[in-house]
Structure formats: structure tokens, C-alpha cells
Amino acid sequence: MILESLLAYLHILAILTLVVFISSEAALCRPEWMNAKTVERLVTVDRIYGIAAGVLFATGLARIYFGVKGPDWYWSNWLLHVKIALFVVVGLLSIRPTLRFAQWRRALHATGALPGEDEVRKVRKQVMLQAHVIPLIPLAAVFLARGFGG
Ligand code: HEM
């Protein structure tokens, strides 16, 4: 039971980190705040967001294979598939912002140029989409944890 509790804690720790850093990205990725420091910060914030997502996936898998319910119960449960599908959607939505933030920094270092308002708004939309999909995942999680979907 100690392992189960520790895995649950690490999963929640990764969730909290993910939410804090996607919120930071959403707060920073605004045309009115855009300056050289913000461009640099967005790359760092996005990297930590990515690491948190990786730890979240790893702790999720660990809960499947080392949890008391056992992998067969989880893999035959449609709620887990919904969770992972939503997680993959968030992952796909995160690709373009990651590439743009890196491109903005390269442009900043090369010419000192900052990204245009339209460009920032477009990328912000993808950040906000992620921030709206993530809260759906715990809805599947709490029912999964209480034995539904099996
Ligand atoms: C943003 C992504 C995710 C969020 C917000 C999230 C949220 C949660 C929450 C809140 C719980 C605890 C539910 C409860 O005890 O009431 C949980 C449990 C769990 N999560 Fe996640 N999760 C995410 C991603 C994943 C992924 C990607 C996997 C699998 C690879 C996963 C596998 C699990 C498992 C196996 C449990 C234990 C369920 C049980 O107690 O039987 N999670 N998750």
C-alpha cells in the first residue's frame, strides 16, 4: 500500500506541476507582455511543462503496472483509454507552441526581433486549448479510481 500511495502522490505532484506551468505559459503568451525576457522565459516554462507531462505519463503507467487493481483491469477499462486519448490530444496541441517558442528565441538572438501580435495570439489559442482539455482528464480519473468503466 505504501508503493500505491507514493505513486498516487507522484502522479498528483506531476499534475500540479503540469497545471502550474501551462497556466504560466498562458499568462506569459500575450502580445501585451511580449519582450525579450518573456521569449526566453516561455522556452524554459514550456520545457518544465514537457518534463511534467513525461513524469505524469510515467507515474500513470507505474500506477497501471504496480497498482493493486493490476494492468489487465486497467487496460480493459475504457475510462483509462479516454484518459490516455485526451492526454495524447494535449500532447499534440503542445507541439506547435513548443516549436514556435524555440523559433521566437532563435529570431530574438539572431536579429533582436520579437514575434508579431497575430503570431502570439495564434500560439496562445493552442496553449488555451490545452488548458481547457486538461481539466477533462481528472473527470475520467475519479470514475476510473472508483471502479467504473471496467
Ligand atoms: C493530464 C493528465 C492526467 C491527469 C490530470 C490525471 C489525473 C488523475 C487523478 C486526479 C487521479 C486520482 C483519481 C482518484 O484517486 O480519485 C489519477 C489516477 C490515475 N491515473 Fe491519471 N491523470 C493523468 C494522466 C494519466 C495517464 C497518461 C495515465 C496512464 C498512462 C494515468 C493513469 C492513472 C492511473 C492508473 C490512476 C489510478 C486510478 C486508480 O486509483 O485506480 N493518468 N489520475
PDB file of C-alpha atoms and ligand atoms in Angstrom:
ATOM      1  CA  MET A   1       0.000   0.000   0.000  1.00  0.00           C
ATOM      2  CA  ILE A   2       2.978   2.321   0.570  1.00  0.00           C
ATOM      3  CA  LEU A   3       4.035   1.992  -3.094  1.00  0.00           C
ATOM      4  CA  GLU A   4       0.451   2.682  -4.249  1.00  0.00           C
ATOM      5  CA  SER A   5       0.331   5.807  -2.046  1.00  0.00           C
ATOM      6  CA  LEU A   6       3.734   7.054  -3.211  1.00  0.00           C
ATOM      7  CA  LEU A   7       2.777   6.536  -6.867  1.00  0.00           C
ATOM      8  CA  ALA A   8      -0.505   8.392  -6.260  1.00  0.00           C
ATOM      9  CA  TYR A   9       1.469  11.270  -4.670  1.00  0.00           C
ATOM     10  CA  LEU A  10       3.976  11.434  -7.569  1.00  0.00           C
ATOM     11  CA  HIS A  11       1.078  11.389 -10.055  1.00  0.00           C
ATOM     12  CA  ILE A  12      -0.604  14.297  -8.259  1.00  0.00           C
ATOM     13  CA  LEU A  13       2.724  16.169  -7.962  1.00  0.00           C
ATOM     14  CA  ALA A  14       3.182  15.849 -11.742  1.00  0.00           C
ATOM     15  CA  ILE A  15      -0.425  17.023 -12.335  1.00  0.00           C
ATOM     16  CA  LEU A  16       0.102  20.106 -10.131  1.00  0.00           C
ATOM     17  CA  THR A  17       3.380  20.943 -11.893  1.00  0.00           C
ATOM     18  CA  LEU A  18       1.750  20.494 -15.313  1.00  0.00           C
ATOM     19  CA  VAL A  19      -1.121  22.811 -14.371  1.00  0.00           C
ATOM     20  CA  VAL A  20       1.154  25.476 -12.843  1.00  0.00           C
ATOM     21  CA  PHE A  21       3.344  25.625 -15.962  1.00  0.00           C
ATOM     22  CA  ILE A  22       0.576  25.561 -18.580  1.00  0.00           C
ATOM     23  CA  SER A  23      -1.009  28.419 -16.570  1.00  0.00           C
ATOM     24  CA  SER A  24       2.310  30.295 -16.630  1.00  0.00           C
ATOM     25  CA  GLU A  25       2.556  29.750 -20.388  1.00  0.00           C
ATOM     26  CA  ALA A  26      -0.999  31.094 -20.858  1.00  0.00           C
ATOM     27  CA  ALA A  27      -0.231  34.109 -18.653  1.00  0.00           C
ATOM     28  CA  LEU A  28       3.020  34.951 -20.485  1.00  0.00           C
ATOM     29  CA  CYS A  29       1.940  34.232 -24.077  1.00  0.00           C
ATOM     30  CA  ARG A  30       0.136  37.546 -24.618  1.00  0.00           C
ATOM     31  CA  PRO A  31       1.072  40.278 -27.177  1.00  0.00           C
ATOM     32  CA  GLU A  32       0.935  42.970 -24.463  1.00  0.00           C
ATOM     33  CA  TRP A  33       3.589  41.198 -22.327  1.00  0.00           C
ATOM     34  CA  MET A  34       5.908  40.219 -25.166  1.00  0.00           C
ATOM     35  CA  ASN A  35       9.553  41.306 -24.646  1.00  0.00           C
ATOM     36  CA  ALA A  36      12.980  39.633 -24.783  1.00  0.00           C
ATOM     37  CA  LYS A  37      12.747  38.275 -21.223  1.00  0.00           C
ATOM     38  CA  THR A  38       9.290  36.802 -21.896  1.00  0.00           C
ATOM     39  CA  VAL A  39      10.507  34.989 -25.020  1.00  0.00           C
ATOM     40  CA  GLU A  40      13.369  33.434 -23.018  1.00  0.00           C
ATOM     41  CA  ARG A  41      11.037  32.559 -20.129  1.00  0.00           C
ATOM     42  CA  LEU A  42       8.466  30.888 -22.379  1.00  0.00           C
ATOM     43  CA  VAL A  43      11.075  28.393 -23.614  1.00  0.00           C
ATOM     44  CA  THR A  44      12.022  27.479 -20.019  1.00  0.00           C
ATOM     45  CA  VAL A  45       8.414  27.272 -18.803  1.00  0.00           C
ATOM     46  CA  ASP A  46       7.496  25.075 -21.778  1.00  0.00           C
ATOM     47  CA  ARG A  47      10.421  22.740 -21.113  1.00  0.00           C
ATOM     48  CA  ILE A  48       9.322  22.225 -17.486  1.00  0.00           C
ATOM     49  CA  TYR A  49       5.726  21.666 -18.733  1.00  0.00           C
ATOM     50  CA  GLY A  50       7.073  18.969 -21.060  1.00  0.00           C
ATOM     51  CA  ILE A  51       9.064  17.273 -18.295  1.00  0.00           C
ATOM     52  CA  ALA A  52       5.983  17.306 -16.010  1.00  0.00           C
ATOM     53  CA  ALA A  53       3.940  15.662 -18.794  1.00  0.00           C
ATOM     54  CA  GLY A  54       6.612  12.965 -19.134  1.00  0.00           C
ATOM     55  CA  VAL A  55       6.630  12.277 -15.379  1.00  0.00           C
ATOM     56  CA  LEU A  56       2.812  12.271 -15.395  1.00  0.00           C
ATOM     57  CA  PHE A  57       2.759   9.614 -18.127  1.00  0.00           C
ATOM     58  CA  ALA A  58       5.436   7.542 -16.357  1.00  0.00           C
ATOM     59  CA  THR A  59       3.630   7.678 -12.995  1.00  0.00           C
ATOM     60  CA  GLY A  60       0.371   6.808 -14.764  1.00  0.00           C
ATOM     61  CA  LEU A  61       1.987   3.712 -16.285  1.00  0.00           C
ATOM     62  CA  ALA A  62       3.526   2.832 -12.921  1.00  0.00           C
ATOM     63  CA  ARG A  63       0.094   3.048 -11.324  1.00  0.00           C
ATOM     64  CA  ILE A  64      -1.234   0.651 -14.005  1.00  0.00           C
ATOM     65  CA  TYR A  65       1.538  -1.937 -13.542  1.00  0.00           C
ATOM     66  CA  PHE A  66       2.253  -1.611  -9.793  1.00  0.00           C
ATOM     67  CA  GLY A  67      -1.236  -0.602  -8.622  1.00  0.00           C
ATOM     68  CA  VAL A  68      -3.427  -3.087  -6.692  1.00  0.00           C
ATOM     69  CA  LYS A  69      -6.007  -3.343  -9.497  1.00  0.00           C
ATOM     70  CA  GLY A  70      -3.404  -4.765 -11.896  1.00  0.00           C
ATOM     71  CA  PRO A  71      -2.684  -3.994 -15.582  1.00  0.00           C
ATOM     72  CA  ASP A  72      -5.412  -6.285 -17.035  1.00  0.00           C
ATOM     73  CA  TRP A  73      -8.118  -4.398 -15.125  1.00  0.00           C
ATOM     74  CA  TYR A  74      -6.798  -1.050 -16.282  1.00  0.00           C
ATOM     75  CA  TRP A  75      -6.161  -1.906 -19.937  1.00  0.00           C
ATOM     76  CA  SER A  76      -9.662  -3.397 -20.260  1.00  0.00           C
ATOM     77  CA  ASN A  77     -11.180  -0.201 -18.814  1.00  0.00           C
ATOM     78  CA  TRP A  78     -12.482   2.327 -21.409  1.00  0.00           C
ATOM     79  CA  LEU A  79     -12.051   5.204 -18.939  1.00  0.00           C
ATOM     80  CA  LEU A  80      -8.281   4.687 -18.961  1.00  0.00           C
ATOM     81  CA  HIS A  81      -8.327   4.797 -22.770  1.00  0.00           C
ATOM     82  CA  VAL A  82     -10.303   8.041 -22.628  1.00  0.00           C
ATOM     83  CA  LYS A  83      -7.717   9.457 -20.209  1.00  0.00           C
ATOM     84  CA  ILE A  84      -4.773   8.491 -22.402  1.00  0.00           C
ATOM     85  CA  ALA A  85      -6.532   9.705 -25.582  1.00  0.00           C
ATOM     86  CA  LEU A  86      -7.161  13.137 -24.001  1.00  0.00           C
ATOM     87  CA  PHE A  87      -3.545  13.192 -22.788  1.00  0.00           C
ATOM     88  CA  VAL A  88      -2.344  12.484 -26.365  1.00  0.00           C
ATOM     89  CA  VAL A  89      -4.587  15.296 -27.689  1.00  0.00           C
ATOM     90  CA  VAL A  90      -2.980  17.698 -25.198  1.00  0.00           C
ATOM     91  CA  GLY A  91       0.448  16.433 -26.289  1.00  0.00           C
ATOM     92  CA  LEU A  92      -0.320  17.027 -29.965  1.00  0.00           C
ATOM     93  CA  LEU A  93      -1.665  20.521 -29.205  1.00  0.00           C
ATOM     94  CA  SER A  94       1.572  21.321 -27.372  1.00  0.00           C
ATOM     95  CA  ILE A  95       3.862  20.640 -30.373  1.00  0.00           C
ATOM     96  CA  ARG A  96       3.261  23.877 -32.302  1.00  0.00           C
ATOM     97  CA  PRO A  97       3.717  26.206 -29.293  1.00  0.00           C
ATOM     98  CA  THR A  98       6.964  24.397 -28.395  1.00  0.00           C
ATOM     99  CA  LEU A  99       8.311  24.820 -31.939  1.00  0.00           C
ATOM    100  CA  ARG A 100       7.191  28.492 -32.096  1.00  0.00           C
ATOM    101  CA  PHE A 101       8.721  29.407 -28.716  1.00  0.00           C
ATOM    102  CA  ALA A 102      12.076  27.948 -29.853  1.00  0.00           C
ATOM    103  CA  GLN A 103      11.793  29.762 -33.190  1.00  0.00           C
ATOM    104  CA  TRP A 104      10.981  33.059 -31.430  1.00  0.00           C
ATOM    105  CA  ARG A 105      14.093  32.708 -29.289  1.00  0.00           C
ATOM    106  CA  ARG A 106      16.289  31.959 -32.318  1.00  0.00           C
ATOM    107  CA  ALA A 107      14.920  35.058 -34.089  1.00  0.00           C
ATOM    108  CA  LEU A 108      15.468  37.143 -30.955  1.00  0.00           C
ATOM    109  CA  HIS A 109      19.104  36.024 -30.683  1.00  0.00           C
ATOM    110  CA  ALA A 110      19.733  36.471 -34.415  1.00  0.00           C
ATOM    111  CA  THR A 111      18.103  39.862 -35.066  1.00  0.00           C
ATOM    112  CA  GLY A 112      16.568  41.061 -31.782  1.00  0.00           C
ATOM    113  CA  ALA A 113      13.123  40.750 -33.402  1.00  0.00           C
ATOM    114  CA  LEU A 114      10.079  39.890 -31.268  1.00  0.00           C
ATOM    115  CA  PRO A 115       7.103  37.810 -32.557  1.00  0.00           C
ATOM    116  CA  GLY A 116       4.186  39.739 -34.096  1.00  0.00           C
ATOM    117  CA  GLU A 117       0.811  40.189 -32.336  1.00  0.00           C
ATOM    118  CA  ASP A 118      -1.099  37.817 -34.674  1.00  0.00           C
ATOM    119  CA  GLU A 119       1.552  35.130 -34.281  1.00  0.00           C
ATOM    120  CA  VAL A 120       1.418  35.391 -30.462  1.00  0.00           C
ATOM    121  CA  ARG A 121      -2.391  35.256 -30.478  1.00  0.00           C
ATOM    122  CA  LYS A 122      -2.405  32.158 -32.702  1.00  0.00           C
ATOM    123  CA  VAL A 123       0.024  30.325 -30.407  1.00  0.00           C
ATOM    124  CA  ARG A 124      -1.865  31.489 -27.316  1.00  0.00           C
ATOM    125  CA  LYS A 125      -5.027  29.859 -28.711  1.00  0.00           C
ATOM    126  CA  GLN A 126      -3.237  26.471 -28.765  1.00  0.00           C
ATOM    127  CA  VAL A 127      -1.971  26.984 -25.221  1.00  0.00           C
ATOM    128  CA  MET A 128      -5.511  27.831 -24.058  1.00  0.00           C
ATOM    129  CA  LEU A 129      -6.938  24.766 -25.847  1.00  0.00           C
ATOM    130  CA  GLN A 130      -4.563  22.554 -23.835  1.00  0.00           C
ATOM    131  CA  ALA A 131      -5.560  24.366 -20.643  1.00  0.00           C
ATOM    132  CA  HIS A 132      -9.224  23.563 -21.416  1.00  0.00           C
ATOM    133  CA  VAL A 133      -8.706  19.891 -22.314  1.00  0.00           C
ATOM    134  CA  ILE A 134      -6.524  19.021 -19.265  1.00  0.00           C
ATOM    135  CA  PRO A 135      -9.386  19.523 -16.721  1.00  0.00           C
ATOM    136  CA  LEU A 136     -11.438  16.835 -18.528  1.00  0.00           C
ATOM    137  CA  ILE A 137      -8.855  14.159 -17.685  1.00  0.00           C
ATOM    138  CA  PRO A 138      -9.460  14.046 -13.886  1.00  0.00           C
ATOM    139  CA  LEU A 139     -13.173  13.559 -14.611  1.00  0.00           C
ATOM    140  CA  ALA A 140     -12.317  10.200 -16.198  1.00  0.00           C
ATOM    141  CA  ALA A 141      -9.699   9.584 -13.497  1.00  0.00           C
ATOM    142  CA  VAL A 142     -12.014   9.847 -10.486  1.00  0.00           C
ATOM    143  CA  PHE A 143     -14.523   7.411 -12.003  1.00  0.00           C
ATOM    144  CA  LEU A 144     -11.705   5.060 -13.037  1.00  0.00           C
ATOM    145  CA  ALA A 145     -10.327   5.158  -9.485  1.00  0.00           C
ATOM    146  CA  ARG A 146     -13.737   4.143  -8.094  1.00  0.00           C
ATOM    147  CA  GLY A 147     -14.083   1.098 -10.305  1.00  0.00           C
ATOM    148  CA  PHE A 148     -16.289   2.454 -13.108  1.00  0.00           C
ATOM    149  CA  GLY A 149     -15.673   1.592 -16.733  1.00  0.00           C
ATOM    150  CA  GLY A 150     -14.474  -1.963 -16.027  1.00  0.00           C
TER     151      GLY A 150
HETATM  152  C1  HEM B   1      -3.121  15.465 -17.501  1.00  0.00           C
HETATM  153  C2  HEM B   1      -3.098  14.163 -17.365  1.00  0.00           C
HETATM  154  C3  HEM B   1      -3.644  13.409 -16.170  1.00  0.00           C
HETATM  155  C4  HEM B   1      -4.391  13.850 -15.121  1.00  0.00           C
HETATM  156  C5  HEM B   1      -4.881  15.261 -14.849  1.00  0.00           C
HETATM  157  C6  HEM B   1      -4.645  12.688 -14.273  1.00  0.00           C
HETATM  158  C7  HEM B   1      -5.395  12.743 -13.107  1.00  0.00           C
HETATM  159  C8  HEM B   1      -5.529  11.676 -12.240  1.00  0.00           C
HETATM  160  C9  HEM B   1      -6.195  11.756 -10.943  1.00  0.00           C
HETATM  161  C10 HEM B   1      -6.823  13.010 -10.350  1.00  0.00           C
HETATM  162  C11 HEM B   1      -6.138  10.530 -10.387  1.00  0.00           C
HETATM  163  C12 HEM B   1      -6.682  10.116  -8.997  1.00  0.00           C
HETATM  164  C13 HEM B   1      -8.116   9.727  -9.120  1.00  0.00           C
HETATM  165  C14 HEM B   1      -8.673   9.392  -7.738  1.00  0.00           C
HETATM  166  O1  HEM B   1      -8.000   8.718  -6.959  1.00  0.00           O
HETATM  167  O2  HEM B   1      -9.817   9.789  -7.472  1.00  0.00           O
HETATM  168  C15 HEM B   1      -5.471   9.674 -11.325  1.00  0.00           C
HETATM  169  C16 HEM B   1      -5.276   8.345 -11.124  1.00  0.00           C
HETATM  170  C17 HEM B   1      -4.702   7.534 -12.063  1.00  0.00           C
HETATM  171  N1  HEM B   1      -4.158   7.903 -13.277  1.00  0.00           N
HETATM  172 FE1  HEM B   1      -4.041   9.747 -14.014  1.00  0.00          FE
HETATM  173  N2  HEM B   1      -4.043  11.587 -14.808  1.00  0.00           N
HETATM  174  C18 HEM B   1      -3.435  11.972 -15.976  1.00  0.00           C
HETATM  175  C19 HEM B   1      -2.739  11.207 -16.843  1.00  0.00           C
HETATM  176  C20 HEM B   1      -2.640   9.843 -16.715  1.00  0.00           C
HETATM  177  C21 HEM B   1      -2.027   8.983 -17.702  1.00  0.00           C
HETATM  178  C22 HEM B   1      -1.398   9.480 -19.004  1.00  0.00           C
HETATM  179  C23 HEM B   1      -2.155   7.699 -17.239  1.00  0.00           C
HETATM  180  C24 HEM B   1      -1.705   6.408 -17.863  1.00  0.00           C
HETATM  181  C25 HEM B   1      -0.683   6.290 -18.645  1.00  0.00           C
HETATM  182  C26 HEM B   1      -2.830   7.782 -15.951  1.00  0.00           C
HETATM  183  C27 HEM B   1      -3.135   6.703 -15.151  1.00  0.00           C
HETATM  184  C28 HEM B   1      -3.724   6.774 -13.914  1.00  0.00           C
HETATM  185  C29 HEM B   1      -3.997   5.615 -13.057  1.00  0.00           C
HETATM  186  C30 HEM B   1      -3.682   4.172 -13.385  1.00  0.00           C
HETATM  187  C31 HEM B   1      -4.608   6.102 -11.900  1.00  0.00           C
HETATM  188  C32 HEM B   1      -5.075   5.286 -10.660  1.00  0.00           C
HETATM  189  C33 HEM B   1      -6.550   5.048 -10.762  1.00  0.00           C
HETATM  190  C34 HEM B   1      -6.968   4.189  -9.578  1.00  0.00           C
HETATM  191  O3  HEM B   1      -6.889   4.641  -8.439  1.00  0.00           O
HETATM  192  O4  HEM B   1      -7.368   3.038  -9.853  1.00  0.00           O
HETATM  193  N3  HEM B   1      -3.109   9.096 -15.663  1.00  0.00           N
HETATM  194  N4  HEM B   1      -5.100  10.394 -12.435  1.00  0.00           N
END
